Coordinates of C-alpha atoms in Angstrom, one line a residue:
Chain A
X817 CA 23.5 -4.5 -11.9
X818 CA 22.2 -7.5 -10.0
X819 CA 19.6 -9.9 -11.5
X820 CA 17.1 -8.6 -8.9
X821 CA 17.7 -5.0 -9.9
X822 CA 17.5 -5.9 -13.5
X823 CA 14.0 -7.4 -12.9
X824 CA 13.0 -4.3 -11.0
X825 CA 14.2 -2.2 -13.9
X826 CA 12.2 -4.3 -16.4
X827 CA 9.0 -4.1 -14.2
X828 CA 9.2 -0.3 -14.1
X829 CA 9.9 0.1 -17.8
X830 CA 7.1 -2.2 -18.8
X831 CA 4.6 0.4 -17.6
X832 CA 6.7 3.6 -17.7
X833 CA 8.9 3.4 -20.7
X834 CA 9.5 7.1 -20.9
X835 CA 10.8 7.6 -17.4
X836 CA 14.2 9.4 -17.4
X837 CA 17.3 7.6 -16.4
X838 CA 18.1 9.9 -13.5
X839 CA 14.7 9.2 -12.0
X840 CA 15.1 5.5 -12.7
X841 CA 18.4 5.5 -10.9
X842 CA 16.8 6.9 -7.8
X843 CA 13.9 4.5 -8.0
X844 CA 16.4 1.6 -8.2
X845 CA 18.9 3.0 -5.7
X846 CA 21.5 2.6 -8.4
X847 CA 24.1 4.8 -10.2
X848 CA 22.7 6.4 -13.4
X849 CA 25.5 5.1 -15.5
X850 CA 24.8 1.6 -14.3
X851 CA 21.2 2.0 -15.2
X852 CA 22.0 3.2 -18.7
X853 CA 24.4 0.3 -19.2
X854 CA 21.7 -2.1 -17.8
X855 CA 19.1 -0.8 -20.3
X856 CA 21.5 -1.1 -23.2
X857 CA 22.3 -4.7 -22.2
X858 CA 18.6 -5.5 -22.1
X859 CA 18.0 -3.9 -25.4
X860 CA 21.0 -5.7 -27.0
X861 CA 19.7 -9.0 -25.6
X862 CA 16.3 -8.3 -27.0
X863 CA 14.7 -8.4 -23.6
X864 CA 13.5 -4.9 -24.2
X865 CA 12.1 -5.0 -27.7
X866 CA 10.5 -1.6 -28.0
X867 CA 9.3 1.5 -26.0
X868 CA 5.7 2.2 -27.0
X869 CA 2.7 4.2 -26.0
X870 CA -0.9 3.0 -25.6
X871 CA -3.0 5.4 -27.6
X872 CA -6.7 6.0 -27.6
X873 CA -6.9 6.9 -31.3
X874 CA -10.6 7.8 -31.1
X875 CA -9.5 10.9 -29.1
X876 CA -7.0 12.2 -31.7
X877 CA -8.4 11.4 -35.1
X878 CA -11.7 11.2 -36.8
X879 CA -10.3 8.8 -39.3
X880 CA -11.5 5.2 -39.0
X881 CA -9.2 2.9 -37.3
X882 CA -10.3 -0.6 -37.9
X883 CA -9.0 -3.6 -36.0
X884 CA -9.9 -7.2 -36.6
X885 CA -9.0 -10.5 -35.0
X886 CA -8.8 -13.3 -37.5
X887 CA -8.9 -17.0 -36.5
X888 CA -6.8 -19.0 -39.0
X889 CA -6.7 -22.7 -39.6
X890 CA -3.6 -23.9 -41.3
X891 CA -1.8 -27.0 -42.4
X892 CA 1.3 -27.5 -40.3
X893 CA 4.4 -28.0 -42.4
X894 CA 6.7 -31.0 -41.9
X895 CA 9.6 -30.4 -39.4
X896 CA 8.8 -26.6 -39.0
X897 CA 5.2 -27.1 -37.8
X898 CA 3.4 -23.8 -37.7
X899 CA 6.5 -21.6 -37.6
X900 CA 7.0 -21.3 -41.3
X901 CA 3.5 -20.0 -42.1
X902 CA 3.6 -17.8 -39.0
X903 CA 6.9 -16.3 -40.2
X904 CA 5.2 -15.4 -43.5
X905 CA 2.1 -13.9 -41.9
X906 CA 3.9 -11.8 -39.3
X907 CA 5.8 -9.9 -41.9
X908 CA 2.7 -8.3 -43.4
X909 CA 2.7 -4.7 -42.1
X910 CA -1.1 -4.9 -41.5
X911 CA -0.5 -7.6 -38.8
X912 CA 0.0 -6.1 -35.4
X913 CA 0.0 -9.3 -33.4
X914 CA 0.2 -13.0 -34.1
X915 CA -0.3 -15.9 -31.7
X916 CA -0.3 -19.7 -32.0
X917 CA -3.4 -21.0 -30.2
X918 CA -4.8 -24.2 -28.8
X919 CA -8.4 -25.1 -29.6
X920 CA -10.6 -24.8 -32.6
X921 CA -8.1 -22.8 -34.7
X922 CA -4.4 -22.5 -35.0
X923 CA -3.3 -18.9 -35.4
X924 CA -4.8 -15.7 -34.1
X925 CA -4.0 -12.8 -36.3
X926 CA -4.6 -9.2 -35.2
X927 CA -4.9 -6.8 -38.1
X928 CA -5.3 -3.1 -38.1
X929 CA -6.1 -0.8 -41.0
X930 CA -7.9 2.4 -41.8
X931 CA -11.0 0.9 -43.5
X932 CA -13.1 -2.2 -43.2
X933 CA -12.5 -2.7 -46.9
X934 CA -8.7 -2.6 -46.4
X935 CA -8.9 -5.3 -43.8
X936 CA -11.2 -7.4 -45.9
X937 CA -8.8 -7.0 -48.9
X938 CA -5.9 -8.1 -46.7
X939 CA -7.8 -11.2 -45.6
X940 CA -9.1 -12.2 -49.1
X941 CA -6.0 -11.2 -51.2
X942 CA -3.1 -11.9 -48.9
X943 CA -3.9 -14.1 -45.9
X944 CA -6.4 -16.6 -47.5
X945 CA -4.2 -17.1 -50.6
X946 CA -1.3 -18.6 -48.6
X947 CA -1.0 -22.3 -49.4
X948 CA -1.0 -23.4 -45.8
X949 CA -4.1 -21.5 -44.9
X950 CA -7.2 -23.6 -44.8
X951 CA -9.8 -21.1 -43.5
X952 CA -10.2 -17.8 -41.8
X953 CA -12.9 -16.3 -39.6
X954 CA -12.7 -12.5 -39.2
X955 CA -14.1 -10.7 -36.1
X956 CA -14.1 -6.9 -36.3
X957 CA -13.4 -5.1 -33.0
X958 CA -16.2 -2.8 -32.1
X959 CA -14.8 -1.0 -29.0
X960 CA -11.6 -1.1 -27.0
X961 CA -12.3 -1.3 -23.3
X962 CA -8.9 -2.5 -22.0
X963 CA -5.6 -3.0 -23.8
X964 CA -2.2 -4.2 -22.4
X965 CA -3.6 -3.9 -18.9
X966 CA -4.8 -0.3 -19.4
X967 CA -8.5 0.4 -19.0
X968 CA -9.7 3.0 -21.5
X969 CA -11.9 5.9 -20.6
X970 CA -11.3 5.3 -16.9
X971 CA -10.9 8.5 -15.0
X972 CA -8.4 8.0 -12.2
X973 CA -9.6 10.0 -9.3
X974 CA -7.7 10.1 -6.0
X975 CA -10.5 10.0 -3.4
X976 CA -8.3 10.1 -0.4
X977 CA -8.3 13.0 2.1
X978 CA -5.4 15.4 1.7
X979 CA -3.9 14.4 5.1
X980 CA -4.7 11.2 7.0
X981 CA -3.3 9.2 9.9
Chain B
X492 CA -42.4 26.5 11.9
X493 CA -39.3 26.6 14.1
X494 CA -40.2 25.6 17.6
X495 CA -39.3 28.2 20.2
X496 CA -37.8 26.7 23.3
X497 CA -36.5 28.1 26.5
X498 CA -32.7 27.6 26.6
X499 CA -31.2 26.5 29.9
X500 CA -27.5 26.2 30.8
X501 CA -26.7 22.7 32.0
X502 CA -25.3 22.9 35.5
X503 CA -23.8 19.4 35.7
X504 CA -20.7 18.7 33.6
X505 CA -21.5 17.3 30.2
X506 CA -18.2 15.8 29.1
X507 CA -16.4 12.9 30.6
X508 CA -13.0 13.2 32.1
X509 CA -11.7 10.8 29.5
X510 CA -12.8 12.9 26.6
X511 CA -11.7 16.1 28.2
X512 CA -8.3 14.8 29.0
X513 CA -7.2 14.3 25.4
X514 CA -6.3 16.7 22.6
X515 CA -7.7 16.5 19.1
X516 CA -5.2 14.8 16.7
X517 CA -2.6 17.2 15.4
X518 CA -3.2 15.6 12.0
X519 CA -6.7 16.9 12.1
X520 CA -5.5 20.5 12.5
X521 CA -3.1 20.0 9.6
X522 CA -5.8 18.4 7.5
X523 CA -8.0 21.4 8.0
X524 CA -5.2 23.7 6.9
X525 CA -4.3 21.6 3.8
X526 CA -7.9 21.1 2.8
X527 CA -8.2 24.9 2.2
X528 CA -5.3 24.8 -0.3
X529 CA -6.2 24.4 -4.0
X530 CA -4.0 22.2 -6.3
X531 CA -2.1 20.9 -3.4
X532 CA 0.2 17.9 -3.8
X533 CA -0.3 15.8 -0.8
X534 CA 2.5 13.7 0.8
X535 CA 0.3 13.7 3.9
X536 CA -1.8 10.7 3.1
X537 CA -1.3 7.7 5.4
X538 CA -3.0 5.1 3.1
X539 CA -2.2 3.3 -0.1
X540 CA -2.8 5.1 -3.4
X541 CA -4.1 1.9 -4.9
X542 CA -7.8 1.2 -5.0
X543 CA -8.7 -2.1 -3.3
X544 CA -8.0 -5.0 -5.8
X545 CA -10.9 -5.7 -8.0
X546 CA -11.3 -9.4 -7.0
X547 CA -11.8 -8.2 -3.4
X548 CA -14.4 -5.6 -4.3
X549 CA -16.1 -8.1 -6.5
X550 CA -16.2 -10.8 -3.8
X551 CA -17.8 -8.3 -1.4
X552 CA -20.4 -7.3 -3.9
X553 CA -21.2 -10.9 -4.7
X554 CA -21.7 -11.6 -0.9
X555 CA -24.3 -8.8 -0.9
X556 CA -26.0 -10.2 -3.9
X557 CA -26.2 -13.6 -2.2
X558 CA -27.8 -12.0 0.8
X559 CA -25.0 -12.1 3.4
X560 CA -26.3 -9.1 5.3
X561 CA -26.6 -10.5 8.8
X562 CA -24.3 -10.3 11.8
X563 CA -21.5 -12.8 11.9
X564 CA -20.1 -14.4 15.0
X565 CA -18.7 -11.8 17.4
X566 CA -15.2 -12.9 16.7
X567 CA -15.8 -12.8 12.9
X568 CA -16.6 -15.5 10.3
X569 CA -14.8 -18.7 11.1
X570 CA -13.8 -19.1 7.5
X571 CA -12.1 -15.7 7.6
X572 CA -10.4 -16.5 11.0
X573 CA -9.1 -19.8 9.6
X574 CA -7.8 -18.0 6.5
X575 CA -6.1 -15.4 8.8
X576 CA -4.5 -18.3 10.8
X577 CA -3.2 -19.9 7.6
X578 CA -1.9 -16.6 6.3
X579 CA -0.1 -15.7 9.6
X580 CA 1.5 -19.1 9.8
X581 CA 2.6 -19.2 6.2
X582 CA 3.7 -15.6 5.9
X583 CA 5.2 -14.9 9.4
X584 CA 5.5 -18.3 11.0
X585 CA 3.2 -17.7 13.9
X586 CA 0.5 -20.2 14.8
X587 CA -2.8 -19.1 16.4
X588 CA -6.0 -21.0 17.0
X589 CA -8.8 -19.3 14.9
X590 CA -11.5 -20.6 17.4
X591 CA -10.0 -19.2 20.6
X592 CA -7.1 -16.9 19.9
X593 CA -8.3 -14.5 17.2
X594 CA -10.9 -11.7 16.8
X595 CA -11.8 -9.9 13.6
X596 CA -12.1 -6.2 14.5
X597 CA -13.3 -3.0 13.0
X598 CA -9.8 -1.9 11.8
X599 CA -6.6 -2.4 13.7
X600 CA -7.5 0.7 15.6
X601 CA -10.3 -1.1 17.4
X602 CA -8.0 -4.0 18.1
X603 CA -5.5 -1.6 19.8
X604 CA -8.4 -0.1 21.8
X605 CA -9.7 -3.5 22.9
X606 CA -6.2 -4.7 23.8
X607 CA -5.7 -1.8 26.1
X608 CA -9.1 -1.9 27.7
X609 CA -9.0 -5.6 28.2
X610 CA -5.7 -5.6 30.0
X611 CA -4.8 -2.2 31.5
X612 CA -6.2 -0.7 34.7
X613 CA -6.5 3.0 35.6
X614 CA -3.2 4.2 37.0
X615 CA -1.1 1.6 35.1
X616 CA 1.6 2.9 32.9
X617 CA 1.9 1.9 29.2
X618 CA 5.1 2.6 27.4
X619 CA 4.8 3.9 23.9
X620 CA 7.8 3.9 21.5
X621 CA 7.5 7.2 19.7
X622 CA 7.2 8.7 17.1
X623 CA 4.1 6.6 16.9
X624 CA 0.7 6.3 15.3
X625 CA -1.5 9.1 16.7
X626 CA -4.0 6.9 18.5
X627 CA -1.8 5.0 20.9
X628 CA -1.3 7.6 23.6
X629 CA -4.9 9.0 23.6
X630 CA -6.3 5.4 23.8
X631 CA -4.1 4.7 26.9
X632 CA -5.3 8.0 28.4
X633 CA -8.9 7.2 27.8
X634 CA -8.6 3.9 29.6
X635 CA -7.5 5.8 32.7
X636 CA -3.9 4.7 32.4
X637 CA -0.8 6.8 31.8
X638 CA 1.1 6.7 28.5
X639 CA 4.8 7.0 28.9
X640 CA 6.6 8.0 25.7
X641 CA 9.9 6.3 25.0
X642 CA 11.4 8.5 22.3
X643 CA 13.4 7.0 19.5
X644 CA 15.5 9.2 17.2
X645 CA 17.8 9.3 14.2
X646 CA 20.8 8.3 16.3
X647 CA 19.3 4.8 16.6
X648 CA 17.6 4.9 13.2
X649 CA 14.3 5.4 15.0
X650 CA 14.6 1.9 16.5
X651 CA 13.6 1.3 20.2
X652 CA 16.6 0.3 22.3
X653 CA 16.7 -1.9 25.3
X654 CA 18.4 0.9 27.3
X655 CA 15.8 3.5 26.5
X656 CA 13.0 1.1 27.3
X657 CA 14.5 0.0 30.6
X658 CA 15.1 3.6 31.6
X659 CA 11.3 4.4 31.2
X660 CA 10.1 1.4 33.3
X661 CA 8.6 1.9 36.7
X662 CA 6.8 -0.3 39.2
X663 CA 3.5 0.7 37.5
X664 CA 4.7 -0.3 33.9
X665 CA 2.3 -2.9 32.6
X666 CA 2.8 -2.9 28.8
X667 CA 4.6 -1.5 25.9
X668 CA 3.2 -0.6 22.5
X669 CA 5.5 -1.3 19.5
X670 CA 4.9 -0.7 15.8
X671 CA 7.5 -1.8 13.4
X672 CA 7.6 -1.1 10.4
X673 CA 6.7 2.3 11.9
X674 CA 4.3 5.1 11.0
X675 CA 5.7 7.8 10.7
X676 CA 9.4 6.9 10.6
X677 CA 9.4 3.9 8.4
X678 CA 11.8 2.2 10.8
X679 CA 11.9 -1.6 11.0
X680 CA 13.5 -3.8 13.7
X681 CA 15.0 -7.1 12.8
X682 CA 14.8 -10.2 15.0
X683 CA 18.0 -9.5 16.9
X684 CA 16.9 -6.0 17.8
X685 CA 13.4 -7.2 18.8
X686 CA 14.9 -10.0 20.9
X687 CA 16.6 -7.3 23.0
X688 CA 13.2 -5.7 23.6
X689 CA 11.8 -9.2 24.4
X690 CA 14.3 -9.7 27.1
X691 CA 13.3 -6.5 28.8
X692 CA 9.6 -7.4 28.5
X693 CA 10.3 -10.7 30.1
X694 CA 12.6 -9.3 32.8
X695 CA 9.9 -6.7 33.8
X696 CA 6.9 -8.9 33.1
X697 CA 5.4 -6.5 30.5
X698 CA 2.7 -7.2 28.0
X699 CA 3.6 -6.3 24.4
X700 CA 1.0 -4.8 22.1
X701 CA 2.7 -5.3 18.7
X702 CA 1.0 -3.4 15.9
X703 CA 2.1 -5.1 12.8
X704 CA -0.2 -3.5 10.3
X705 CA 2.7 -2.6 8.0
X706 CA 4.3 -6.1 8.1
X707 CA 3.8 -6.7 4.4
X708 CA 5.5 -3.5 3.6
X709 CA 9.0 -4.5 4.8
X710 CA 11.3 -3.9 1.8
X711 CA 14.8 -5.1 2.7
X712 CA 14.3 -7.7 5.4
X713 CA 11.9 -10.4 6.3
X714 CA 9.4 -9.1 8.8
X715 CA 9.7 -10.7 12.3
X716 CA 6.4 -11.1 14.2
X717 CA 7.1 -10.3 17.9
X718 CA 5.1 -13.3 19.1
X719 CA 7.5 -15.5 17.0
X720 CA 10.3 -14.6 19.3
X721 CA 11.3 -17.1 22.0
X722 CA 9.0 -17.1 25.0
X723 CA 7.1 -14.0 23.7
X724 CA 3.9 -15.7 22.4
X725 CA 2.2 -15.7 25.9
X726 CA 2.8 -12.0 26.5
X727 CA 2.2 -10.6 23.0
X728 CA -1.0 -9.2 21.6
X729 CA -0.4 -9.1 17.8
X730 CA -2.5 -6.6 16.0
X731 CA -2.8 -6.3 12.2
X732 CA -5.4 -5.7 9.5
X733 CA -6.1 -5.4 5.8
X734 CA -5.8 -1.6 5.4
X735 CA -2.2 -1.2 4.3
X736 CA -1.2 -4.5 2.7
X737 CA -4.4 -5.0 0.7
X738 CA -5.3 -1.3 0.1
X739 CA -8.5 -1.7 2.2
X740 CA -8.4 1.3 4.5
X741 CA -12.1 2.3 4.1
X742 CA -13.3 -1.3 4.8
X743 CA -12.2 -1.0 8.5
X744 CA -11.1 -4.5 8.9
X745 CA -8.4 -5.6 11.3
X746 CA -7.7 -8.6 13.5
X747 CA -5.9 -9.5 16.7
X748 CA -4.1 -12.7 17.7
X749 CA -3.3 -13.3 21.4
X750 CA -3.5 -15.9 24.1
X751 CA -7.0 -17.1 24.9
X752 CA -7.5 -15.2 28.2
X753 CA -6.7 -11.9 26.5
X754 CA -8.8 -12.5 23.3
X755 CA -11.8 -13.7 25.4
X756 CA -11.6 -10.5 27.5
X757 CA -11.3 -8.4 24.4
X758 CA -14.2 -10.3 22.9
X759 CA -16.5 -9.3 25.8
X760 CA -15.8 -5.6 25.1
X761 CA -16.1 -6.1 21.3
X762 CA -19.4 -7.8 21.5
X763 CA -21.0 -5.0 23.6
X764 CA -19.5 -2.1 21.7
X765 CA -19.4 -3.3 18.1
X766 CA -21.0 -6.7 17.9
X767 CA -19.0 -7.8 14.9
X768 CA -17.1 -6.4 12.0
X769 CA -19.1 -5.6 8.8
X770 CA -20.1 -8.7 7.0
X771 CA -19.4 -7.6 3.4
X772 CA -16.0 -6.4 4.4
X773 CA -15.3 -9.9 6.0
X774 CA -16.2 -11.5 2.7
X775 CA -13.8 -9.1 0.8
X776 CA -11.0 -9.9 3.3
X777 CA -11.5 -13.6 2.8
X778 CA -11.0 -13.1 -1.0
X779 CA -8.0 -10.9 -0.3
X780 CA -6.3 -13.7 1.7
X781 CA -7.2 -16.4 -0.7
X782 CA -6.3 -14.7 -3.9
X783 CA -4.6 -11.4 -3.1
X784 CA -1.0 -12.3 -2.4
X785 CA 0.3 -11.6 -6.0
X786 CA -1.3 -8.2 -5.9
X787 CA 0.3 -7.4 -2.5
X788 CA 3.7 -8.2 -4.0
X789 CA 3.1 -5.9 -7.0
X790 CA 2.1 -3.1 -4.7
X791 CA 5.1 -3.6 -2.5
X792 CA 7.4 -3.6 -5.5
X793 CA 5.9 -0.3 -6.5
X794 CA 6.3 1.2 -3.0
X795 CA 9.9 0.1 -2.9
X796 CA 10.8 2.0 -6.1
X797 CA 9.0 5.1 -4.9
X798 CA 10.8 4.9 -1.5
X799 CA 14.1 4.7 -3.2
X800 CA 13.2 7.7 -5.4
X801 CA 11.9 10.0 -2.6
X802 CA 14.8 9.3 -0.2
X803 CA 17.4 10.2 -2.9
X804 CA 15.4 13.2 -4.0
X805 CA 14.9 14.5 -0.5
X806 CA 18.6 14.2 0.3
X807 CA 19.5 15.9 -3.0
X808 CA 17.0 18.7 -2.0
X809 CA 19.0 19.2 1.2
X810 CA 16.9 17.4 3.7
X811 CA 18.7 14.6 5.4
X812 CA 16.7 11.5 5.1
X813 CA 17.6 7.9 6.1
X814 CA 16.4 4.9 4.2
X815 CA 13.2 3.7 5.8
X816 CA 13.0 -0.1 5.8
X817 CA 9.2 -0.3 5.7
X818 CA 5.7 1.2 5.6
X819 CA 5.3 4.0 3.0
X820 CA 6.8 7.0 4.8
X821 CA 10.0 8.9 4.5
X822 CA 10.9 11.0 7.6
X823 CA 13.5 13.6 6.7
X824 CA 15.0 16.1 9.1
X825 CA 14.2 19.7 8.4
X826 CA 17.2 21.0 10.4
X827 CA 18.8 22.5 7.3
X828 CA 16.1 25.1 7.1
X829 CA 16.4 26.2 10.7
X830 CA 12.7 25.8 11.0
X831 CA 10.8 23.6 13.5
X832 CA 8.8 20.9 11.9
X833 CA 5.4 22.6 12.3
X834 CA 6.7 25.9 10.7
X835 CA 8.4 23.9 7.9
X836 CA 5.2 22.0 7.1
X837 CA 3.0 25.1 7.3
X838 CA 5.3 27.3 5.2
X839 CA 5.9 24.5 2.6
X840 CA 2.1 24.2 2.2
X841 CA 1.6 27.9 1.9
X842 CA 4.6 28.6 -0.4
X843 CA 4.8 25.5 -2.5
X844 CA 1.4 23.8 -2.0
X845 CA 3.0 20.5 -0.8
X846 CA 1.4 18.9 2.2
X847 CA 3.6 16.9 4.6
X848 CA 2.9 16.2 8.2
X849 CA 4.9 17.7 11.1
X850 CA 6.7 15.0 13.1
X851 CA 5.7 16.3 16.5
X852 CA 2.1 15.2 15.6
X853 CA 3.4 11.7 16.3
X854 CA 5.1 12.4 19.6
X855 CA 8.2 14.0 21.0
X856 CA 10.6 11.8 19.1
X857 CA 9.2 13.3 15.9
X858 CA 10.5 16.8 16.5
X859 CA 12.5 18.3 13.7
X860 CA 11.2 15.9 11.1
X861 CA 8.3 15.7 8.7
X862 CA 6.4 12.7 7.5
X863 CA 6.3 12.4 3.7
X864 CA 4.1 9.6 2.4
X865 CA 5.2 8.2 -0.9
X866 CA 2.0 6.4 -1.5
X867 CA 1.3 8.6 -4.4
X868 CA 2.1 8.7 -8.1
X869 CA 5.6 9.1 -9.4
X870 CA 4.5 12.2 -11.3
X871 CA 3.3 13.7 -8.0
X872 CA 6.5 12.7 -6.2
X873 CA 8.7 14.3 -8.8
X874 CA 6.8 17.5 -8.7
X875 CA 6.6 17.5 -4.9
X876 CA 10.3 16.9 -4.4
X877 CA 11.2 19.6 -7.0
X878 CA 9.1 22.0 -5.0
X879 CA 10.6 20.9 -1.7
X880 CA 14.1 21.5 -3.2
X881 CA 13.1 25.0 -4.3
X882 CA 11.7 25.7 -0.8
X883 CA 14.8 24.4 0.9
X884 CA 17.1 26.4 -1.3
X885 CA 15.2 29.6 -0.5
X886 CA 15.3 28.9 3.3
X887 CA 18.6 27.0 3.7
X888 CA 20.7 28.5 6.5

């Protein structure tokens, strides 16, 4: 598979991870076996890391689903900078995303849990107690409008006529 | 209370010869039929399935908030014409003066109408490479001129050839209308193939109306603007617009680039008939040109994948379909079913609730084929092609 085809494959999978390989093969104008091999290669090379779904949890469960973004200031460590403390934080299962930021704080930690108390406990008992962590500021998410490029609660309606020139 | 009036039958004719001389679009008839079907999957739509990019919509709304609600210059906002000039030069290598050689029109359709009315006299012949967009021939007829179809077919990949064009030329031939990438066939012509047409145009002193509305949707080759060919700038009227590339069909915004004598003649008609293109749409188009290129690329990538899919799926279903190089239509042959294209489209709609458009709607060259637009979701395409396969299996001869 050429580099261009590989890029096309990645672009399609980024938004349609569940698409079947025979359909993918047609979309790419490639042999199905080559597509399977290409996907395996991208998985082995950790280009494709995971095939996920974007879920609107509010529609399927009444259980609370709490998310918070926590701004964290840390003391960078000699030689490893922020990486060592980031490596510790990212392993907590409550942490769903972690970014190094420029600006007034250093790390942005996305945490998800079932209750506000659970998130608060994580911040006070686990995150704040790390030696390198100087301070935290927690923002609870109130509503999800858009995530990973997908707009929630947007009814897609095709307003075009059935047949047009 | 309803007023009672004495009805009289008009004695003088009420309709013009021009209006009486043309037939309603075949698409209209098929639309009426398809519109009665419930849960129909439509591959009959000749427009993008994307909504206009948000930044374009937002720019148009902002222009309204700022009170840009007046007429613009007849030829269109000079900022927009300048941006079109930069875009055409950068993207297709053709250089036009925004002051003198460009008009912003109400869709590319108006631009075609203006081009014909500004240059063609009654009795002249205008050659039309068919299958073609449904408006070309009626617009020629309404101008009092005579459209001469020059059929293309599968044997030449639906490309116009020098020989076929030459064979259709008479002493009254004045112009030829080209549209590549093509609606409905998806055919594209590269620079070498277009150069052969250019030589004929020069030899017989023809004007060329080159409708390049699908230029951005060329998937495998770089689009060649006809006016970029050697010695063709002075005899070419280049027509384009925002509908297809920027998903702005409902905005009705097109443009034309041509030598000054032609644009100034077109402008006279435009200023009396339409005054200027809608101002909010012009502001949206300006944003599309300034900040819309990345989105165009994303849409084009998406169409390319869907094109690949539908061509493979139609061939597997038993309908022979070549790989179209541009636009967003596949144009398979329905020969395997033994049906003519109108019967095929009608039966497919009734039996499988899939709408495609019969090829004959687009002229004689379209016989035996149907237009399948792939500007629809992959889910819809998969369901539609599965239904087409079932239909073909039932009717295969």
